[in-house]
Short mmCIF file of C-alpha atoms in Angstrom, two decimals:
data_model
loop_
_atom_site.label_atom_id
_atom_site.label_comp_id
_atom_site.label_asym_id
_atom_site.label_seq_id
_atom_site.Cartn_x
_atom_site.Cartn_y
_atom_site.Cartn_z
CA MET A 1 76.49 99.60 104.61
CA ASP A 2 75.11 96.33 106.00
CA ASP A 3 71.80 95.77 107.76
CA GLY A 4 73.50 95.69 111.15
CA CYS A 5 74.55 99.32 110.74
CA TYR A 6 70.98 100.32 109.95
CA TYR A 7 69.78 98.45 113.02
CA ASP A 8 72.36 100.31 115.10
CA TYR A 9 70.89 103.60 113.88
CA ALA A 10 67.41 102.35 114.70
CA THR A 11 68.51 101.24 118.16
CA GLN A 12 70.09 104.63 118.82
CA THR A 13 66.95 106.47 117.72
CA ALA A 14 64.70 104.24 119.82
CA GLY A 15 67.07 104.60 122.77
CA ASP A 16 66.88 108.40 122.55
CA VAL A 17 63.07 108.24 122.47
CA LEU A 18 62.90 105.83 125.41
CA LYS A 19 65.35 107.94 127.41
CA GLU A 20 63.20 111.03 126.92
CA ILE A 21 60.04 109.18 127.92
CA THR A 22 61.63 107.87 131.12
CA SER A 23 62.95 111.35 131.92
CA VAL A 24 59.85 113.38 131.12
CA TYR A 25 57.29 111.00 132.63
CA GLN A 26 59.45 109.27 135.26
CA THR A 27 58.47 105.95 133.71
CA ASP A 28 60.44 102.73 134.00
CA LEU A 29 61.42 101.05 130.73
CA LEU A 30 59.30 98.03 131.62
CA ASP A 31 56.20 100.23 131.83
CA ILE A 32 56.59 102.12 128.55
CA ARG A 33 53.85 101.65 125.97
CA TRP A 34 53.38 103.17 122.51
CA ARG A 35 50.96 105.75 123.93
CA ASP A 36 53.78 107.25 126.02
CA PHE A 37 55.57 108.17 122.79
CA VAL A 38 52.36 109.74 121.48
CA ASN A 39 52.14 111.86 124.64
CA LEU A 40 55.77 112.92 124.23
CA LEU A 41 55.20 113.94 120.62
CA ARG A 42 52.14 116.00 121.48
CA GLU A 43 53.28 117.56 124.73
CA LYS A 44 56.98 118.19 124.15
CA TYR A 45 57.20 118.57 120.38
CA SER A 46 53.72 119.98 119.62
CA VAL A 47 52.99 117.32 117.03
CA ALA A 48 49.41 117.24 115.77
CA ILE A 49 48.06 113.71 115.22
CA GLU A 50 44.98 113.41 113.05
CA PRO A 51 42.91 110.48 111.71
CA HIS A 52 42.17 110.30 108.00
CA ILE A 53 39.81 108.17 105.93
CA PHE A 54 39.89 107.90 102.14
CA ASN A 55 36.80 107.70 99.95
CA ASP A 56 38.55 105.04 97.86
CA PRO A 57 38.57 101.55 99.51
CA ASN A 58 41.77 100.69 97.64
CA LEU A 59 43.57 103.60 99.30
CA ASN A 60 42.16 102.68 102.69
CA ALA A 61 43.63 99.21 102.25
CA ARG A 62 46.99 100.39 100.91
CA LEU A 63 48.02 103.63 102.66
CA ALA A 64 48.76 103.74 106.38
CA GLY A 65 50.11 107.15 107.37
CA VAL A 66 52.28 110.19 106.65
CA ALA A 67 54.29 112.76 108.57
CA MET A 68 54.72 116.40 107.62
CA LEU A 69 57.75 117.93 109.28
CA GLY A 70 59.17 121.40 109.91
CA ASN A 71 57.76 124.08 112.20
CA TYR A 72 54.29 122.55 112.40
CA PRO A 73 54.72 118.77 112.45
CA LEU A 74 51.63 116.75 111.62
CA ILE A 75 50.99 113.01 111.63
CA GLN A 76 48.03 111.65 109.71
CA PHE A 77 47.05 108.00 110.05
CA ASN A 78 44.52 105.95 108.13
CA ASP A 79 41.62 105.48 110.55
CA SER A 80 39.45 103.35 108.29
CA THR A 81 38.11 99.98 109.37
CA MET A 82 40.36 98.39 106.76
CA GLN A 83 43.31 99.13 109.04
CA SER A 84 43.46 97.12 112.27
CA GLU A 85 43.81 98.99 115.55
CA GLU A 86 47.25 97.47 116.05
CA ARG A 87 48.28 98.61 112.57
CA LYS A 88 47.15 102.15 113.43
CA HIS A 89 49.25 102.10 116.60
CA PHE A 90 52.35 101.07 114.68
CA THR A 91 51.67 103.66 111.97
CA ILE A 92 51.47 106.48 114.51
CA VAL A 93 54.70 105.35 116.17
CA HIS A 94 56.40 104.91 112.77
CA GLU A 95 55.44 108.40 111.64
CA GLY A 96 56.40 109.72 115.06
CA VAL A 97 59.90 108.32 114.58
CA HIS A 98 60.15 110.26 111.31
CA VAL A 99 59.24 113.43 113.21
CA PHE A 100 61.66 112.67 116.03
CA ARG A 101 64.56 111.89 113.71
CA HIS A 102 64.11 115.23 111.90
CA LYS A 103 62.90 117.40 114.78
CA ASP A 104 65.96 119.65 114.59
CA ASP A 105 65.79 120.08 110.81
CA LEU A 106 63.32 122.90 110.22
CA ASP A 107 63.79 122.60 106.47
CA ALA A 108 62.58 118.99 106.43
CA GLU A 109 59.21 118.64 104.72
CA GLY A 110 58.10 115.04 105.07
CA GLU A 111 55.23 113.98 102.83
CA ALA A 112 51.47 114.08 102.44
CA PHE A 113 49.21 111.26 101.25
CA THR A 114 49.13 112.90 97.82
CA ASP A 115 52.93 112.60 97.63
CA ILE A 116 52.73 108.85 98.20
CA MET A 117 50.01 108.44 95.59
CA GLU A 118 52.07 110.37 93.02
CA ASN A 119 55.33 108.50 93.66
CA SER A 120 55.40 104.90 92.49
CA ALA A 121 58.36 103.83 94.63
CA TYR A 122 60.79 105.00 97.31
CA SER A 123 64.26 106.13 96.33
CA PRO A 124 67.20 104.12 97.77
CA GLU A 125 67.70 106.82 100.41
CA GLU A 126 64.02 106.72 101.34
CA GLN A 127 64.11 102.93 101.57
CA VAL A 128 66.93 103.17 104.11
CA GLU A 129 64.98 105.77 106.08
CA GLU A 130 61.91 103.54 106.09
CA LEU A 131 63.93 100.52 107.24
CA ILE A 132 65.50 102.41 110.14
CA THR A 133 62.16 103.97 111.08
CA ASN A 134 60.33 100.63 111.06
CA GLN A 135 62.95 99.01 113.25
CA ALA A 136 63.06 101.95 115.67
CA ALA A 137 59.25 101.97 115.94
CA SER A 138 59.17 98.27 116.81
CA ILE A 139 61.76 98.77 119.56
CA ILE A 140 59.76 101.66 121.02
CA MET A 141 56.63 99.53 121.09
CA LEU A 142 58.44 96.62 122.77
CA ASN A 143 61.81 97.67 124.13
CA ASP A 144 64.58 95.17 124.93
CA SER A 145 64.02 95.27 128.70
CA ALA A 146 60.31 94.60 128.29
CA LEU A 147 60.94 91.87 125.72
CA LEU A 148 63.39 90.06 127.99
CA THR A 149 61.01 90.30 130.94
CA CYS A 150 58.19 88.81 128.85
CA MET A 151 60.46 85.91 127.89
CA GLN A 152 61.57 85.35 131.50
CA ASN A 153 57.91 85.24 132.54
CA ASN A 154 57.18 82.76 129.71
CA TRP A 155 54.55 84.91 128.06
CA GLY A 156 52.98 83.51 124.94
CA TYR A 157 52.96 85.22 121.56
CA GLY A 158 49.36 86.37 121.81
CA LYS A 159 49.76 87.71 125.34
CA ILE A 160 52.70 89.91 124.35
CA GLY A 161 50.91 91.20 121.27
CA GLY A 162 47.78 91.97 123.25
CA PHE A 163 49.57 93.65 126.14
CA TYR A 164 51.73 95.88 123.93
CA GLU A 165 48.95 96.36 121.35
CA MET A 166 51.09 95.10 118.47
CA SER A 167 49.89 93.26 115.40
CA ALA A 168 51.02 89.66 114.93
CA SER A 169 53.19 90.68 111.97
CA ALA A 170 54.82 93.61 113.80
CA LEU A 171 55.63 91.39 116.77
CA PHE A 172 57.01 88.72 114.45
CA GLU A 173 59.47 91.15 112.84
CA ARG A 174 60.42 92.59 116.24
CA LEU A 175 61.35 89.17 117.59
CA VAL A 176 63.17 88.17 114.41
CA ASN A 177 65.25 91.36 114.55
CA TYR A 178 66.03 90.77 118.23
CA LEU A 179 67.27 87.25 117.55
CA HIS A 180 69.21 88.29 114.47
CA PHE A 181 70.81 91.53 115.60
CA ASN A 182 70.96 91.17 119.39
CA LEU A 183 71.80 87.46 119.59
CA GLN A 184 73.51 87.03 116.18
CA ILE A 185 71.24 84.18 115.08
CA ASN A 186 71.03 84.00 111.29
CA SER A 187 67.88 85.45 109.76
CA SER A 188 66.37 82.23 108.40
CA THR A 189 66.84 80.45 111.73
CA ALA A 190 65.38 83.44 113.57
CA ARG A 191 62.27 83.29 111.41
CA TYR A 192 61.95 79.56 111.99
CA LEU A 193 62.22 79.98 115.78
CA VAL A 194 59.71 82.83 115.95
CA GLY A 195 57.38 80.83 113.73
CA ARG A 196 57.49 77.90 116.16
CA TYR A 197 56.91 80.28 119.08
CA ARG A 198 53.89 81.77 117.33
CA CYS A 199 52.34 78.69 115.73
CA GLY A 200 54.06 75.60 117.16
CA ASP A 201 51.83 72.54 117.23
CA THR A 202 52.59 71.76 120.88
CA THR A 203 52.96 73.77 124.08
CA GLU A 204 56.55 72.56 124.37
CA ALA A 205 57.40 73.82 120.88
CA ARG A 206 55.93 77.23 121.67
CA ASN A 207 57.76 77.43 125.00
CA PHE A 208 61.24 77.05 123.55
CA LEU A 209 61.90 80.64 122.47
CA PRO A 210 61.26 82.20 125.90
CA LEU A 211 63.63 79.66 127.43
CA LEU A 212 66.28 80.31 124.77
CA ILE A 213 66.21 84.09 125.16
CA SER A 214 66.10 83.93 128.97
CA HIS A 215 69.16 81.65 129.18
CA PHE A 216 70.89 82.46 125.90
CA ASP A 217 74.42 83.13 127.18
CA TYR A 218 74.39 80.02 129.34
CA ILE A 219 73.12 77.86 126.46
CA VAL A 220 75.76 79.23 124.08
CA ASP A 221 78.52 78.55 126.59
CA TRP A 222 77.19 75.06 127.22
CA PHE A 223 77.19 74.04 123.58
CA HIS A 224 80.56 75.64 123.05
CA ASP A 225 81.91 72.89 125.31
CA PHE A 226 79.58 69.99 124.50
CA PRO A 227 78.19 68.48 121.28
CA LEU A 228 74.49 68.84 120.67
CA THR A 229 73.03 65.54 121.81
CA GLY A 230 69.89 64.60 123.69
CA ASN A 231 71.91 63.63 126.76
CA ALA A 232 73.83 66.93 126.78
CA LEU A 233 70.57 68.85 126.43
CA ASP A 234 68.97 66.90 129.28
CA GLU A 235 71.96 67.72 131.48
CA LEU A 236 71.73 71.37 130.51
CA TYR A 237 68.07 71.48 131.56
CA LEU A 238 68.94 69.77 134.81
CA ASN A 239 71.62 72.40 135.52
CA LEU A 240 69.17 75.18 134.70
CA GLY A 241 66.65 73.67 137.11
CA ILE A 242 63.90 73.42 134.50
CA GLY A 243 63.47 69.66 134.27
CA PHE A 244 65.17 66.30 133.96
CA GLU A 245 64.39 65.71 130.28
CA ALA A 246 64.24 68.25 127.47
CA PRO A 247 61.31 68.02 125.03
CA ALA A 248 62.21 66.62 121.63
CA SER A 249 60.88 69.77 119.94
CA HIS A 250 63.50 71.83 121.82
CA TRP A 251 66.28 69.61 120.51
CA TYR A 252 65.07 70.06 116.93
CA GLN A 253 64.96 73.84 117.34
CA LEU A 254 68.45 73.89 118.86
CA ARG A 255 69.74 71.98 115.82
CA HIS A 256 68.93 75.06 113.74
CA ILE A 257 70.94 77.30 116.07
CA PHE A 258 74.01 75.11 116.53
CA PRO A 259 74.25 72.92 113.40
CA GLU A 260 78.04 72.84 113.69
CA ARG A 261 77.83 71.09 117.07
CA LEU A 262 76.13 68.11 115.42
CA ASN A 263 79.41 67.42 113.62
CA LEU A 264 81.05 66.65 116.97
CA ILE A 265 78.81 63.67 117.65
CA SER A 266 80.83 60.47 117.34
#
């Protein structure tokens, strides 16, 4: 099974969670935050959520959270100062996804912190479960509708992370997955583009990704018909009503997305 299938499972799980939140709390997708999922877990599924701090600093640095399933579901998250607040948010959502995915399986047990300490590595099946759960959690924290709206409003990387209370690394993986799985951009290019959005050395470089996502279908159609040249890009920006001349940094980033169009330049 390829990664796309796993992402489909994650998208379905996240979609079910988001649908329940909108139904139970009459909340629009654009307004959903991670805390809404916490409320759903507590109020509808009677999930207990408890902080935990280890006496061992190494464990506080290494272990994030666990979920115990069955009749009395319990989420424990590492509440030490060695875990950032944003990391704690993601941990709670991640463990909540485990609970949600197995809410109808009363024989499911989950795991305690002692289980993690005793097991040196995940089994292949557990690795798949962790992958799906991580991806679903990131979609719940920043769903597709909210992500697209942020891009259309030209929000910067830090503003999105702050508003949705996501760590820089969690947001990075969320955006990479969106580009790779939703827009079919290859993984290495997706990481390059998100890296420029996060840490580009100019405002223009950092502004490219919001523009790309906001106008993706139009841009793809445009460069299906025209080779990737500076003049063609300038004309595209003129048609989009966003300027008469595209920044050079945008052209370099587009080269990573459409390398085959460069071959059409005479």
